[in-house]
Structure formats: structure tokens, C-alpha cells
XYZ file of C-alpha atoms in Angstrom:
166
model
C 0.164 -8.525 -12.115
C -1.031 -5.188 -13.675
C -4.379 -5.618 -15.383
C -4.330 -9.414 -14.905
C -8.164 -10.059 -14.507
C -8.579 -11.736 -10.889
C -9.932 -15.306 -12.113
C -6.549 -15.527 -14.629
C -4.548 -14.419 -11.248
C -5.931 -16.748 -8.752
C -5.594 -19.714 -11.005
C -9.867 -20.166 -11.127
C -13.407 -19.284 -9.446
C -13.404 -18.673 -5.566
C -12.034 -15.845 -3.404
C -8.197 -15.504 -2.890
C -8.622 -15.733 0.613
C -10.865 -19.395 0.272
C -7.521 -20.493 -1.042
C -6.008 -20.676 2.531
C -8.720 -23.068 3.809
C -7.006 -26.192 1.415
C -3.755 -25.606 3.729
C -4.831 -25.681 6.697
C -4.293 -21.617 6.938
C -7.536 -19.390 8.590
C -8.476 -17.551 6.125
C -10.452 -14.149 5.790
C -12.016 -11.461 3.147
C -12.245 -7.914 4.516
C -13.671 -5.027 3.226
C -10.351 -3.568 2.461
C -11.839 0.124 2.251
C -13.303 0.046 5.881
C -10.149 1.369 8.273
C -12.344 -0.221 11.160
C -12.493 -3.538 9.516
C -9.080 -3.778 8.145
C -7.231 -2.342 11.857
C -9.328 -4.999 13.709
C -8.584 -8.202 11.359
C -4.914 -7.155 10.972
C -4.749 -6.888 14.683
C -6.494 -9.801 15.027
C -3.984 -11.539 12.612
C -0.521 -9.813 14.003
C -1.696 -11.286 17.938
C -2.479 -14.857 16.172
C 1.288 -14.557 14.908
C 2.828 -13.427 18.335
C 1.346 -16.610 20.392
C 2.630 -18.897 17.708
C -0.817 -19.712 16.513
C 0.097 -19.943 12.755
C -0.237 -17.747 9.589
C -3.298 -15.823 8.751
C -4.284 -15.268 5.140
C -6.209 -12.094 4.721
C -7.717 -10.995 1.357
C -8.457 -7.168 1.510
C -10.922 -6.519 -1.076
C -10.541 -2.666 -2.351
C -10.465 -0.571 -5.244
C -7.511 1.006 -6.880
C -8.924 4.595 -7.587
C -5.487 5.771 -9.183
C -3.297 4.969 -11.940
C -0.388 2.315 -11.140
C 2.171 4.639 -11.880
C 2.532 8.382 -13.584
C 3.119 6.575 -16.702
C 0.030 4.360 -16.431
C -3.271 5.886 -18.014
C -6.213 3.991 -16.411
C -8.866 5.630 -18.972
C -7.362 3.251 -21.406
C -8.480 -0.072 -19.737
C -11.446 0.952 -17.514
C -14.578 2.611 -18.186
C -15.047 6.073 -16.629
C -18.067 5.604 -14.685
C -16.244 2.321 -13.131
C -15.244 3.840 -9.798
C -18.994 5.083 -9.316
C -20.251 1.397 -9.227
C -17.752 0.532 -6.955
C -20.033 -0.195 -3.717
C -17.017 -0.044 -0.906
C -16.452 3.919 -1.041
C -13.765 6.036 -0.086
C -12.036 4.770 2.799
C -11.015 7.948 4.003
C -14.876 9.553 3.666
C -15.967 6.117 5.160
C -14.359 6.380 8.065
C -14.559 10.246 8.183
C -18.663 10.274 8.190
C -18.395 7.118 10.678
C -17.000 9.449 12.928
C -19.101 12.264 12.381
C -22.229 9.886 13.425
C -20.721 9.064 16.425
C -20.209 12.857 17.469
C -16.496 12.652 17.532
C -15.606 14.391 14.463
C -16.797 17.033 12.192
C -16.443 18.323 8.669
C -14.298 21.211 10.437
C -11.624 18.808 12.172
C -11.665 17.463 8.961
C -10.692 20.270 6.485
C -8.271 21.408 9.117
C -6.502 17.720 9.532
C -6.390 17.904 5.963
C -4.767 20.948 5.755
C -1.993 19.896 8.433
C -0.998 16.647 6.927
C -0.781 18.664 3.410
C 1.667 21.095 4.756
C 3.565 18.349 6.648
C 3.707 16.338 3.316
C 4.650 19.822 1.192
C 7.316 20.468 4.360
C 8.633 17.036 3.759
C 8.831 17.258 0.041
C 10.953 20.353 0.412
C 13.079 18.925 2.491
C 13.728 15.997 0.859
C 14.600 18.047 -2.673
C 16.789 20.584 -1.008
C 19.055 17.202 -1.140
C 18.782 17.191 -4.710
C 16.552 15.260 -7.308
C 17.741 13.101 -10.019
C 15.848 15.452 -12.600
C 18.312 18.593 -11.257
C 21.374 15.772 -12.258
C 22.218 14.812 -8.836
C 22.161 11.109 -9.863
C 24.436 9.193 -7.124
C 27.301 7.183 -8.674
C 27.136 3.415 -8.520
C 29.761 3.318 -5.888
C 27.318 5.034 -3.398
C 25.174 2.391 -4.156
C 27.418 0.016 -1.979
C 28.616 2.486 0.478
C 27.147 3.078 3.967
C 24.867 0.107 4.306
C 26.296 -2.535 6.076
C 28.987 -2.451 8.834
C 30.296 -5.511 7.033
C 29.691 -6.001 3.450
C 28.133 -9.250 2.627
C 30.189 -11.506 -0.063
C 27.400 -11.498 -2.645
C 27.170 -7.439 -2.660
C 31.109 -7.535 -3.062
C 30.839 -9.457 -5.926
C 28.391 -7.323 -7.268
C 30.254 -4.472 -6.891
C 33.419 -5.739 -8.633
C 31.226 -6.885 -11.175
C 29.965 -3.166 -11.886
C 33.694 -1.964 -11.589
C 33.680 -0.011 -8.863
């Protein structure tokens, strides 16, 4: 839920991960801003599932640095200094600094990688926009929403298409 206090969202005190224990589900609470921890726990949970060992509940503790959407204004409900007080830090910078300390990465390589990634994203955006944008009036018809999705359209979608009058 957007802007829901965690105590309300969880229904009480304690962590979200602790709730899994009551159902006999192995549960972990992980620093969601630590790439290595996130990767290790996700890999472990996936292996458990692949080996038919049941579900794993993972609570990733992280900080949403940006707005929920372009129409959201976090300054209306967050103090300006809130992110400075967040102890776990930016995950990209943490991984970068860790790799530099190991001697397998550098500021120069990081800047080069960032530039290459940005170029790739911009090229992908231009390619997507070459097919039209909603702002350019290229809004697809309601009919198109139902076409070319399934080899054989399921009955519930046929009914929805009929209800839409297309």
C-alpha cells in the first residue's frame, strides 16, 4: 500500500519475515540494499523450491529513494533529510565500493559502464518511441488489446471483448 505505516501494513509489531515462522515457513530478513546478500538469499530460496523443500519467505529491507510515480511528491510526506539517515546506503554504490576494495573494479570502469548502459537505455527508448507514443495520439484501439495474444482466445476474454463491443 502506498504510504502505509509498516505497523499497520503488518498488522502489529515484529517483522514481516517473522510471520512466516508461524506457518512453518523458513523466513529471512535481508539487507535489500546489499546486492551480494540479495543474490545469495534469492539463490538459496530458489534452490529450496527446485528441490521441493517448500516455500521461503524473504523480507528485503530497503529504502525507496524515488517517488512512487511521476505524480507523487515525496516532499509532502518525507523530511528532506530522511534518506541521509537511512543506514544501508545505495546498493549500486555499495557494490561498486566493495568491488573496488577487492581490486576487481575501478571508478573509471564504473563511469564507462554507466555511460554504456545509459547509451543502451536511450537507444532502447528511441526504438520504442519510433513505434509511437500515447502522447503522439497513437493510442491503440480496444480491439487490439484482444488480438494476437492467444492462439485460441479463452472464453473469459471472448466475453470481455463482446462486453467492450469489439
